[in-house]
């Protein structure tokens, strides 16, 4: 999609500050917000950057011929709440992604608006700690572009993904840090294997953060919250599984 079409679509759409959604995808690492966050004056932060600089590398991408014939669904297969079921019945026409917390411009983005943004396509391997993997194709806007549109504050250190489902009675959520949030392979996918994401796989959108294991790939994402500390959410360990089971917050692959 050319950026001219995108610009027109977004300006006529309801997203305020939509012009900010326009930056080129893989050039994101050069953008101003990203630089401000990563290259702050603070020495402790610079030391941290060096320690984790290898995390800027890309996860392996595969060819269409390597895609798994079957990609199983795992965890919640349908949030099943009255609110979610009503949205699914309308094909998510009235669903909106909330973007709030440490942002200067909170957003509520419709599926149509997300679909008008520049998107990335990636064929990657999903690895579940329960012992299975599958290669699938994902397509959607880069999270970094959404955060730029919301004008995320430099005080934000993590993005929390709030999901529509309860798992064993607890709200499913996960988190990634700002390095992963602005990683080029971190997208909010609205298609899987060239079709709209189905309910078992996380309709209408799910996170793909390709340097992470399966449990971080949040399905049914309803809200992005920029926070300074993980303490503010749930039991404070950065996600449903981290809170309730002992998975490490950064178990990169
Ligand atoms: N909202 C939500 N996201 C979730 C889960 C879940 O139960 N709820 N399970 C996680 C786990 S453990 C895995 S392996 C993947 C499974 O994704 P899939 O169903 O598309 O295979 O989703 C992850 N994201
Ligand atoms: Mo998993």
mmCIF file of N, CA, C and O in Angstrom, residues 126-227:
data_model
loop_
_atom_site.group_PDB
_atom_site.id
_atom_site.type_symbol
_atom_site.label_atom_id
_atom_site.label_comp_id
_atom_site.label_asym_id
_atom_site.label_seq_id
_atom_site.Cartn_x
_atom_site.Cartn_y
_atom_site.Cartn_z
ATOM 1 N N UNK A 126 6.783 -20.476 15.532
ATOM 2 C CA UNK A 126 6.209 -20.289 16.863
ATOM 3 C C UNK A 126 6.662 -21.474 17.718
ATOM 4 O O UNK A 126 6.489 -22.628 17.326
ATOM 5 N N UNK A 127 7.254 -21.174 18.860
ATOM 6 C CA UNK A 127 7.735 -22.238 19.752
ATOM 7 C C UNK A 127 7.010 -22.171 21.086
ATOM 8 O O UNK A 127 7.169 -21.194 21.831
ATOM 9 N N UNK A 128 6.225 -23.190 21.372
ATOM 10 C CA UNK A 128 5.515 -23.243 22.655
ATOM 11 C C UNK A 128 6.353 -24.042 23.642
ATOM 12 O O UNK A 128 6.883 -25.105 23.290
ATOM 13 N N UNK A 129 6.428 -23.559 24.869
ATOM 14 C CA UNK A 129 7.223 -24.270 25.881
ATOM 15 C C UNK A 129 6.632 -25.636 26.219
ATOM 16 O O UNK A 129 7.288 -26.451 26.854
ATOM 17 N N UNK A 130 5.396 -25.852 25.788
ATOM 18 C CA UNK A 130 4.812 -27.171 26.044
ATOM 19 C C UNK A 130 5.361 -28.219 25.077
ATOM 20 O O UNK A 130 4.984 -29.393 25.150
ATOM 21 N N UNK A 131 6.229 -27.799 24.143
ATOM 22 C CA UNK A 131 6.935 -28.789 23.334
ATOM 23 C C UNK A 131 6.438 -28.970 21.921
ATOM 24 O O UNK A 131 6.556 -30.057 21.372
ATOM 25 N N UNK A 132 5.884 -27.916 21.324
ATOM 26 C CA UNK A 132 5.546 -28.020 19.895
ATOM 27 C C UNK A 132 5.902 -26.706 19.220
ATOM 28 O O UNK A 132 6.009 -25.660 19.864
ATOM 29 N N UNK A 133 6.114 -26.789 17.909
ATOM 30 C CA UNK A 133 6.442 -25.612 17.104
ATOM 31 C C UNK A 133 5.615 -25.653 15.834
ATOM 32 O O UNK A 133 5.199 -26.734 15.398
ATOM 33 N N UNK A 134 5.415 -24.493 15.226
ATOM 34 C CA UNK A 134 4.735 -24.439 13.930
ATOM 35 C C UNK A 134 5.192 -23.181 13.213
ATOM 36 O O UNK A 134 5.451 -22.151 13.845
ATOM 37 N N UNK A 135 5.280 -23.285 11.891
ATOM 38 C CA UNK A 135 5.688 -22.141 11.066
ATOM 39 C C UNK A 135 4.452 -21.561 10.412
ATOM 40 O O UNK A 135 3.678 -22.278 9.752
ATOM 41 N N UNK A 136 4.228 -20.266 10.628
ATOM 42 C CA UNK A 136 3.046 -19.604 10.078
ATOM 43 C C UNK A 136 3.394 -18.234 9.539
ATOM 44 O O UNK A 136 4.480 -17.695 9.789
ATOM 45 N N UNK A 137 2.449 -17.690 8.779
ATOM 46 C CA UNK A 137 2.642 -16.396 8.120
ATOM 47 C C UNK A 137 1.737 -15.355 8.780
ATOM 48 O O UNK A 137 0.529 -15.591 8.928
ATOM 49 N N UNK A 138 2.331 -14.260 9.145
ATOM 50 C CA UNK A 138 1.618 -13.220 9.896
ATOM 51 C C UNK A 138 1.745 -11.889 9.174
ATOM 52 O O UNK A 138 2.786 -11.605 8.576
ATOM 53 N N UNK A 139 0.716 -11.062 9.292
ATOM 54 C CA UNK A 139 0.697 -9.786 8.575
ATOM 55 C C UNK A 139 -0.046 -8.761 9.427
ATOM 56 O O UNK A 139 -1.151 -9.031 9.912
ATOM 57 N N UNK A 140 0.558 -7.592 9.588
ATOM 58 C CA UNK A 140 -0.103 -6.534 10.352
ATOM 59 C C UNK A 140 0.845 -5.382 10.594
ATOM 60 O O UNK A 140 2.040 -5.470 10.278
ATOM 61 N N UNK A 141 0.333 -4.277 11.151
ATOM 62 C CA UNK A 141 1.172 -3.103 11.385
ATOM 63 C C UNK A 141 2.224 -3.354 12.457
ATOM 64 O O UNK A 141 2.010 -4.130 13.391
ATOM 65 N N UNK A 142 3.347 -2.682 12.304
ATOM 66 C CA UNK A 142 4.375 -2.766 13.328
ATOM 67 C C UNK A 142 3.917 -2.036 14.582
ATOM 68 O O UNK A 142 3.396 -0.920 14.523
ATOM 69 N N UNK A 143 4.116 -2.684 15.707
ATOM 70 C CA UNK A 143 3.725 -2.070 16.983
ATOM 71 C C UNK A 143 4.380 -0.704 17.149
ATOM 72 O O UNK A 143 3.768 0.236 17.654
ATOM 73 N N UNK A 144 5.636 -0.580 16.728
ATOM 74 C CA UNK A 144 6.357 0.682 16.879
ATOM 75 C C UNK A 144 5.619 1.837 16.227
ATOM 76 O O UNK A 144 5.607 2.958 16.765
ATOM 77 N N UNK A 145 4.995 1.592 15.075
ATOM 78 C CA UNK A 145 4.270 2.672 14.399
ATOM 79 C C UNK A 145 3.030 3.088 15.180
ATOM 80 O O UNK A 145 2.654 4.262 15.200
ATOM 81 N N UNK A 146 2.389 2.140 15.831
ATOM 82 C CA UNK A 146 1.213 2.460 16.643
ATOM 83 C C UNK A 146 1.643 3.279 17.862
ATOM 84 O O UNK A 146 1.003 4.264 18.228
ATOM 85 N N UNK A 147 2.760 2.874 18.446
ATOM 86 C CA UNK A 147 3.247 3.603 19.628
ATOM 87 C C UNK A 147 3.686 5.020 19.262
ATOM 88 O O UNK A 147 3.513 5.961 20.036
ATOM 89 N N UNK A 148 4.235 5.158 18.072
ATOM 90 C CA UNK A 148 4.604 6.502 17.602
ATOM 91 C C UNK A 148 3.361 7.359 17.412
ATOM 92 O O UNK A 148 3.334 8.538 17.766
ATOM 93 N N UNK A 149 2.330 6.760 16.842
ATOM 94 C CA UNK A 149 1.084 7.500 16.628
ATOM 95 C C UNK A 149 0.494 7.959 17.960
ATOM 96 O O UNK A 149 -0.100 9.033 18.053
ATOM 97 N N UNK A 150 0.664 7.136 18.990
ATOM 98 C CA UNK A 150 0.159 7.484 20.322
ATOM 99 C C UNK A 150 1.132 8.414 21.057
ATOM 100 O O UNK A 150 0.846 8.869 22.159
ATOM 101 N N UNK A 151 2.268 8.685 20.440
ATOM 102 C CA UNK A 151 3.297 9.536 21.036
ATOM 103 C C UNK A 151 3.671 9.025 22.438
ATOM 104 O O UNK A 151 3.499 9.697 23.444
ATOM 105 N N UNK A 152 4.176 7.803 22.441
ATOM 106 C CA UNK A 152 4.533 7.164 23.713
ATOM 107 C C UNK A 152 5.590 8.010 24.432
ATOM 108 O O UNK A 152 6.491 8.570 23.807
ATOM 109 N N UNK A 153 5.431 8.143 25.738
ATOM 110 C CA UNK A 153 6.352 8.977 26.515
ATOM 111 C C UNK A 153 7.685 8.270 26.734
ATOM 112 O O UNK A 153 7.744 7.042 26.786
ATOM 113 N N UNK A 154 8.735 9.050 26.886
ATOM 114 C CA UNK A 154 10.066 8.451 27.075
ATOM 115 C C UNK A 154 10.158 7.757 28.446
ATOM 116 O O UNK A 154 11.051 6.954 28.662
ATOM 117 N N UNK A 155 9.226 8.036 29.344
ATOM 118 C CA UNK A 155 9.234 7.351 30.647
ATOM 119 C C UNK A 155 8.689 5.921 30.547
ATOM 120 O O UNK A 155 8.835 5.137 31.476
ATOM 121 N N UNK A 156 8.082 5.572 29.430
ATOM 122 C CA UNK A 156 7.537 4.213 29.272
ATOM 123 C C UNK A 156 8.682 3.218 29.126
ATOM 124 O O UNK A 156 9.633 3.463 28.382
ATOM 125 N N UNK A 157 8.608 2.110 29.842
ATOM 126 C CA UNK A 157 9.643 1.075 29.750
ATOM 127 C C UNK A 157 9.089 -0.253 29.241
ATOM 128 O O UNK A 157 9.856 -1.109 28.782
ATOM 129 N N UNK A 158 7.793 -0.447 29.363
ATOM 130 C CA UNK A 158 7.168 -1.694 28.908
ATOM 131 C C UNK A 158 5.820 -1.389 28.266
ATOM 132 O O UNK A 158 5.169 -0.403 28.615
ATOM 133 N N UNK A 159 5.421 -2.276 27.369
ATOM 134 C CA UNK A 159 4.053 -2.249 26.840
ATOM 135 C C UNK A 159 3.342 -3.493 27.366
ATOM 136 O O UNK A 159 3.842 -4.622 27.232
ATOM 137 N N UNK A 160 2.193 -3.257 27.986
ATOM 138 C CA UNK A 160 1.366 -4.358 28.481
ATOM 139 C C UNK A 160 0.277 -4.632 27.442
ATOM 140 O O UNK A 160 -0.328 -3.698 26.912
ATOM 141 N N UNK A 161 0.037 -5.905 27.165
ATOM 142 C CA UNK A 161 -1.008 -6.333 26.234
ATOM 143 C C UNK A 161 -2.119 -6.964 27.048
ATOM 144 O O UNK A 161 -1.921 -8.024 27.653
ATOM 145 N N UNK A 162 -3.257 -6.272 27.104
ATOM 146 C CA UNK A 162 -4.410 -6.805 27.837
ATOM 147 C C UNK A 162 -5.299 -7.560 26.853
ATOM 148 O O UNK A 162 -5.642 -7.027 25.800
ATOM 149 N N UNK A 163 -5.668 -8.776 27.209
ATOM 150 C CA UNK A 163 -6.416 -9.651 26.296
ATOM 151 C C UNK A 163 -7.870 -9.787 26.752
ATOM 152 O O UNK A 163 -8.201 -9.492 27.899
ATOM 153 N N UNK A 164 -8.700 -10.305 25.846
ATOM 154 C CA UNK A 164 -10.135 -10.416 26.144
ATOM 155 C C UNK A 164 -10.465 -11.636 27.002
ATOM 156 O O UNK A 164 -11.563 -11.729 27.539
ATOM 157 N N UNK A 165 -9.537 -12.583 27.120
ATOM 158 C CA UNK A 165 -9.873 -13.850 27.785
ATOM 159 C C UNK A 165 -9.401 -13.927 29.231
ATOM 160 O O UNK A 165 -8.450 -13.272 29.652
ATOM 161 N N UNK A 166 -10.122 -14.768 29.963
ATOM 162 C CA UNK A 166 -9.673 -15.186 31.289
ATOM 163 C C UNK A 166 -9.105 -16.581 31.114
ATOM 164 O O UNK A 166 -9.673 -17.402 30.390
ATOM 165 N N UNK A 167 -7.994 -16.863 31.774
ATOM 166 C CA UNK A 167 -7.415 -18.206 31.694
ATOM 167 C C UNK A 167 -7.354 -18.718 33.126
ATOM 168 O O UNK A 167 -6.764 -18.076 33.989
ATOM 169 N N UNK A 168 -8.027 -19.830 33.383
ATOM 170 C CA UNK A 168 -8.179 -20.315 34.759
ATOM 171 C C UNK A 168 -8.604 -19.179 35.687
ATOM 172 O O UNK A 168 -8.077 -19.022 36.788
ATOM 173 N N UNK A 169 -9.511 -18.347 35.196
ATOM 174 C CA UNK A 169 -10.111 -17.302 36.030
ATOM 175 C C UNK A 169 -9.317 -16.019 36.148
ATOM 176 O O UNK A 169 -9.766 -15.073 36.780
ATOM 177 N N UNK A 170 -8.133 -15.956 35.536
ATOM 178 C CA UNK A 170 -7.336 -14.724 35.619
ATOM 179 C C UNK A 170 -7.225 -14.080 34.241
ATOM 180 O O UNK A 170 -7.087 -14.788 33.234
ATOM 181 N N UNK A 171 -7.231 -12.744 34.212
ATOM 182 C CA UNK A 171 -7.119 -12.033 32.933
ATOM 183 C C UNK A 171 -5.774 -12.363 32.301
ATOM 184 O O UNK A 171 -4.739 -12.275 32.952
ATOM 185 N N UNK A 172 -5.814 -12.738 31.016
ATOM 186 C CA UNK A 172 -4.559 -13.027 30.316
ATOM 187 C C UNK A 172 -3.925 -11.707 29.902
ATOM 188 O O UNK A 172 -4.584 -10.853 29.328
ATOM 189 N N UNK A 173 -2.683 -11.556 30.216
ATOM 190 C CA UNK A 173 -1.955 -10.371 29.740
ATOM 191 C C UNK A 173 -0.498 -10.758 29.564
ATOM 192 O O UNK A 173 -0.048 -11.796 30.069
ATOM 193 N N UNK A 174 0.219 -9.947 28.806
ATOM 194 C CA UNK A 174 1.652 -10.147 28.712
ATOM 195 C C UNK A 174 2.308 -8.789 28.506
ATOM 196 O O UNK A 174 1.627 -7.753 28.441
ATOM 197 N N UNK A 175 3.635 -8.774 28.430
ATOM 198 C CA UNK A 175 4.343 -7.507 28.313
ATOM 199 C C UNK A 175 5.622 -7.724 27.518
ATOM 200 O O UNK A 175 6.161 -8.834 27.482
ATOM 201 N N UNK A 176 6.083 -6.661 26.879
ATOM 202 C CA UNK A 176 7.420 -6.656 26.293
ATOM 203 C C UNK A 176 8.058 -5.312 26.619
ATOM 204 O O UNK A 176 7.349 -4.342 26.926
ATOM 205 N N UNK A 177 9.381 -5.251 26.573
ATOM 206 C CA UNK A 177 10.033 -3.975 26.864
ATOM 207 C C UNK A 177 10.104 -3.120 25.597
ATOM 208 O O UNK A 177 9.697 -3.559 24.516
ATOM 209 N N UNK A 178 10.613 -1.891 25.738
ATOM 210 C CA UNK A 178 10.575 -0.966 24.607
ATOM 211 C C UNK A 178 11.493 -1.412 23.472
ATOM 212 O O UNK A 178 11.249 -1.084 22.318
ATOM 213 N N UNK A 179 12.543 -2.162 23.781
ATOM 214 C CA UNK A 179 13.404 -2.671 22.713
ATOM 215 C C UNK A 179 12.594 -3.602 21.817
ATOM 216 O O UNK A 179 12.608 -3.477 20.597
ATOM 217 N N UNK A 180 11.895 -4.527 22.437
ATOM 218 C CA UNK A 180 11.088 -5.456 21.647
ATOM 219 C C UNK A 180 9.880 -4.758 21.020
ATOM 220 O O UNK A 180 9.435 -5.140 19.949
ATOM 221 N N UNK A 181 9.363 -3.745 21.704
ATOM 222 C CA UNK A 181 8.189 -3.042 21.160
ATOM 223 C C UNK A 181 8.518 -2.375 19.831
ATOM 224 O O UNK A 181 7.684 -2.310 18.930
ATOM 225 N N UNK A 182 9.749 -1.867 19.701
ATOM 226 C CA UNK A 182 10.157 -1.190 18.471
ATOM 227 C C UNK A 182 10.960 -2.109 17.539
ATOM 228 O O UNK A 182 11.501 -1.652 16.541
ATOM 229 N N UNK A 183 11.026 -3.379 17.879
ATOM 230 C CA UNK A 183 11.713 -4.344 17.011
ATOM 231 C C UNK A 183 10.900 -4.491 15.720
ATOM 232 O O UNK A 183 9.680 -4.564 15.763
ATOM 233 N N UNK A 184 11.586 -4.518 14.551
ATOM 234 C CA UNK A 184 10.815 -4.542 13.293
ATOM 235 C C UNK A 184 9.913 -5.759 13.128
ATOM 236 O O UNK A 184 8.926 -5.699 12.405
ATOM 237 N N UNK A 185 10.233 -6.866 13.801
ATOM 238 C CA UNK A 185 9.376 -8.058 13.667
ATOM 239 C C UNK A 185 8.304 -8.122 14.755
ATOM 240 O O UNK A 185 7.680 -9.173 14.933
ATOM 241 N N UNK A 186 8.080 -7.046 15.471
ATOM 242 C CA UNK A 186 6.998 -7.015 16.453
ATOM 243 C C UNK A 186 5.790 -6.348 15.805
ATOM 244 O O UNK A 186 5.805 -5.137 15.557
ATOM 245 N N UNK A 187 4.790 -7.152 15.498
ATOM 246 C CA UNK A 187 3.617 -6.642 14.780
ATOM 247 C C UNK A 187 2.337 -7.049 15.499
ATOM 248 O O UNK A 187 2.324 -7.981 16.306
ATOM 249 N N UNK A 188 1.256 -6.325 15.194
ATOM 250 C CA UNK A 188 -0.075 -6.744 15.638
ATOM 251 C C UNK A 188 -0.742 -7.357 14.415
ATOM 252 O O UNK A 188 -1.198 -6.650 13.515
ATOM 253 N N UNK A 189 -0.740 -8.677 14.365
ATOM 254 C CA UNK A 189 -1.194 -9.383 13.159
ATOM 255 C C UNK A 189 -2.710 -9.454 13.118
ATOM 256 O O UNK A 189 -3.356 -9.777 14.119
ATOM 257 N N UNK A 190 -3.271 -9.141 11.934
ATOM 258 C CA UNK A 190 -4.710 -9.353 11.725
ATOM 259 C C UNK A 190 -4.971 -10.431 10.678
ATOM 260 O O UNK A 190 -6.115 -10.793 10.452
ATOM 261 N N UNK A 191 -3.888 -10.935 10.045
ATOM 262 C CA UNK A 191 -4.081 -12.154 9.248
ATOM 263 C C UNK A 191 -3.055 -13.194 9.662
ATOM 264 O O UNK A 191 -1.971 -12.868 10.152
ATOM 265 N N UNK A 192 -3.445 -14.434 9.478
ATOM 266 C CA UNK A 192 -2.577 -15.588 9.704
ATOM 267 C C UNK A 192 -2.705 -16.458 8.448
ATOM 268 O O UNK A 192 -3.836 -16.770 8.042
ATOM 269 N N UNK A 193 -1.599 -16.800 7.846
ATOM 270 C CA UNK A 193 -1.623 -17.627 6.631
ATOM 271 C C UNK A 193 -2.591 -17.045 5.597
ATOM 272 O O UNK A 193 -3.399 -17.761 5.006
ATOM 273 N N UNK A 194 -2.539 -15.725 5.433
ATOM 274 C CA UNK A 194 -3.283 -14.981 4.407
ATOM 275 C C UNK A 194 -4.796 -14.899 4.624
ATOM 276 O O UNK A 194 -5.512 -14.451 3.732
ATOM 277 N N UNK A 195 -5.286 -15.294 5.777
ATOM 278 C CA UNK A 195 -6.723 -15.177 6.067
ATOM 279 C C UNK A 195 -6.890 -14.432 7.385
ATOM 280 O O UNK A 195 -5.986 -14.460 8.229
ATOM 281 N N UNK A 196 -8.035 -13.770 7.595
ATOM 282 C CA UNK A 196 -8.252 -13.101 8.882
ATOM 283 C C UNK A 196 -8.016 -14.088 10.028
ATOM 284 O O UNK A 196 -8.375 -15.266 9.922
ATOM 285 N N UNK A 197 -7.393 -13.629 11.078
ATOM 286 C CA UNK A 197 -7.111 -14.524 12.207
ATOM 287 C C UNK A 197 -8.427 -15.069 12.757
ATOM 288 O O UNK A 197 -9.366 -14.317 12.994
ATOM 289 N N UNK A 198 -8.479 -16.372 12.921
ATOM 290 C CA UNK A 198 -9.698 -17.014 13.425
ATOM 291 C C UNK A 198 -9.781 -16.848 14.941
ATOM 292 O O UNK A 198 -8.787 -16.517 15.604
ATOM 293 N N UNK A 199 -10.951 -17.138 15.491
ATOM 294 C CA UNK A 199 -11.125 -17.032 16.943
ATOM 295 C C UNK A 199 -10.126 -17.924 17.702
ATOM 296 O O UNK A 199 -9.471 -17.453 18.630
ATOM 297 N N UNK A 200 -9.938 -19.185 17.344
ATOM 298 C CA UNK A 200 -8.967 -19.983 18.119
ATOM 299 C C UNK A 200 -7.553 -19.394 18.133
ATOM 300 O O UNK A 200 -6.807 -19.579 19.098
ATOM 301 N N UNK A 201 -7.201 -18.668 17.071
ATOM 302 C CA UNK A 201 -5.841 -18.112 16.986
ATOM 303 C C UNK A 201 -5.745 -16.656 17.427
ATOM 304 O O UNK A 201 -4.681 -16.045 17.285
ATOM 305 N N UNK A 202 -6.863 -16.078 17.945
ATOM 306 C CA UNK A 202 -6.726 -14.762 18.573
ATOM 307 C C UNK A 202 -7.465 -13.597 17.947
ATOM 308 O O UNK A 202 -7.077 -12.453 18.174
ATOM 309 N N UNK A 203 -8.499 -13.851 17.160
ATOM 310 C CA UNK A 203 -9.222 -12.759 16.488
ATOM 311 C C UNK A 203 -9.617 -11.641 17.460
ATOM 312 O O UNK A 203 -9.947 -11.927 18.594
ATOM 313 N N UNK A 204 -9.595 -10.364 17.015
ATOM 314 C CA UNK A 204 -9.251 -9.941 15.656
ATOM 315 C C UNK A 204 -7.749 -9.668 15.457
ATOM 316 O O UNK A 204 -7.293 -9.644 14.334
ATOM 317 N N UNK A 205 -7.004 -9.447 16.531
ATOM 318 C CA UNK A 205 -5.562 -9.231 16.372
ATOM 319 C C UNK A 205 -4.801 -9.949 17.481
ATOM 320 O O UNK A 205 -5.306 -10.142 18.587
ATOM 321 N N UNK A 206 -3.594 -10.328 17.135
ATOM 322 C CA UNK A 206 -2.714 -10.935 18.138
ATOM 323 C C UNK A 206 -1.296 -10.404 17.935
ATOM 324 O O UNK A 206 -0.921 -9.992 16.851
ATOM 325 N N UNK A 207 -0.587 -10.382 19.030
ATOM 326 C CA UNK A 207 0.805 -9.947 18.998
ATOM 327 C C UNK A 207 1.671 -11.022 18.352
ATOM 328 O O UNK A 207 1.488 -12.213 18.607
ATOM 329 N N UNK A 208 2.602 -10.607 17.497
ATOM 330 C CA UNK A 208 3.704 -11.462 17.076
ATOM 331 C C UNK A 208 4.981 -10.711 17.445
ATOM 332 O O UNK A 208 5.290 -9.678 16.855
ATOM 333 N N UNK A 209 5.667 -11.210 18.430
ATOM 334 C CA UNK A 209 6.947 -10.638 18.868
ATOM 335 C C UNK A 209 7.937 -11.777 18.680
ATOM 336 O O UNK A 209 8.056 -12.660 19.528
ATOM 337 N N UNK A 210 8.591 -11.795 17.522
ATOM 338 C CA UNK A 210 9.214 -13.028 17.042
ATOM 339 C C UNK A 210 10.455 -13.465 17.810
ATOM 340 O O UNK A 210 10.920 -14.569 17.613
ATOM 341 N N UNK A 211 10.978 -12.640 18.686
ATOM 342 C CA UNK A 211 12.114 -13.082 19.495
ATOM 343 C C UNK A 211 11.651 -13.783 20.762
ATOM 344 O O UNK A 211 12.451 -14.119 21.624
ATOM 345 N N UNK A 212 10.351 -13.973 20.891
ATOM 346 C CA UNK A 212 9.818 -14.538 22.126
ATOM 347 C C UNK A 212 9.115 -15.876 21.898
ATOM 348 O O UNK A 212 8.703 -16.195 20.785
ATOM 349 N N UNK A 213 8.932 -16.605 22.998
ATOM 350 C CA UNK A 213 8.247 -17.895 22.972
ATOM 351 C C UNK A 213 6.728 -17.707 22.835
ATOM 352 O O UNK A 213 6.207 -16.598 22.987
ATOM 353 N N UNK A 214 6.056 -18.836 22.629
ATOM 354 C CA UNK A 214 4.618 -18.831 22.335
ATOM 355 C C UNK A 214 3.751 -18.095 23.334
ATOM 356 O O UNK A 214 2.813 -17.392 22.944
ATOM 357 N N UNK A 215 4.034 -18.222 24.616
ATOM 358 C CA UNK A 215 3.117 -17.636 25.604
ATOM 359 C C UNK A 215 3.120 -16.114 25.573
ATOM 360 O O UNK A 215 2.210 -15.476 26.098
ATOM 361 N N UNK A 216 4.154 -15.507 24.929
ATOM 362 C CA UNK A 216 4.188 -14.042 24.787
ATOM 363 C C UNK A 216 3.354 -13.563 23.600
ATOM 364 O O UNK A 216 3.136 -12.364 23.451
ATOM 365 N N UNK A 217 2.932 -14.487 22.746
ATOM 366 C CA UNK A 217 2.247 -14.076 21.503
ATOM 367 C C UNK A 217 0.766 -13.865 21.813
ATOM 368 O O UNK A 217 -0.100 -14.661 21.439
ATOM 369 N N UNK A 218 0.477 -12.778 22.524
ATOM 370 C CA UNK A 218 -0.861 -12.537 23.078
ATOM 371 C C UNK A 218 -1.940 -12.548 22.000
ATOM 372 O O UNK A 218 -1.850 -11.844 20.999
ATOM 373 N N UNK A 219 -2.966 -13.356 22.240
ATOM 374 C CA UNK A 219 -4.136 -13.397 21.362
ATOM 375 C C UNK A 219 -5.196 -12.442 21.926
ATOM 376 O O UNK A 219 -5.115 -12.002 23.073
ATOM 377 N N UNK A 220 -6.229 -12.129 21.120
ATOM 378 C CA UNK A 220 -7.380 -11.329 21.595
ATOM 379 C C UNK A 220 -6.948 -10.018 22.255
ATOM 380 O O UNK A 220 -7.463 -9.631 23.305
ATOM 381 N N UNK A 221 -5.985 -9.322 21.641
ATOM 382 C CA UNK A 221 -5.462 -8.094 22.266
ATOM 383 C C UNK A 221 -6.517 -6.991 22.187
ATOM 384 O O UNK A 221 -7.038 -6.681 21.122
ATOM 385 N N UNK A 222 -6.826 -6.424 23.350
ATOM 386 C CA UNK A 222 -7.850 -5.381 23.455
ATOM 387 C C UNK A 222 -7.253 -4.012 23.770
ATOM 388 O O UNK A 222 -7.830 -2.989 23.479
ATOM 389 N N UNK A 223 -6.142 -4.039 24.468
ATOM 390 C CA UNK A 223 -5.620 -2.773 25.002
ATOM 391 C C UNK A 223 -4.107 -2.844 25.127
ATOM 392 O O UNK A 223 -3.578 -3.863 25.611
ATOM 393 N N UNK A 224 -3.440 -1.776 24.690
ATOM 394 C CA UNK A 224 -2.010 -1.616 24.921
ATOM 395 C C UNK A 224 -1.851 -0.561 26.001
ATOM 396 O O UNK A 224 -2.455 0.506 25.905
ATOM 397 N N UNK A 225 -1.056 -0.850 26.992
ATOM 398 C CA UNK A 225 -0.838 0.106 28.079
ATOM 399 C C UNK A 225 0.666 0.305 28.228
ATOM 400 O O UNK A 225 1.394 -0.661 28.472
ATOM 401 N N UNK A 226 1.103 1.545 28.075
ATOM 402 C CA UNK A 226 2.523 1.853 28.265
ATOM 403 C C UNK A 226 2.753 2.142 29.748
ATOM 404 O O UNK A 226 2.047 2.961 30.344
ATOM 405 N N UNK A 227 3.708 1.442 30.349
ATOM 406 C CA UNK A 227 3.952 1.607 31.786
ATOM 407 C C UNK A 227 5.448 1.806 32.055
ATOM 408 O O UNK A 227 6.291 1.435 31.237
#
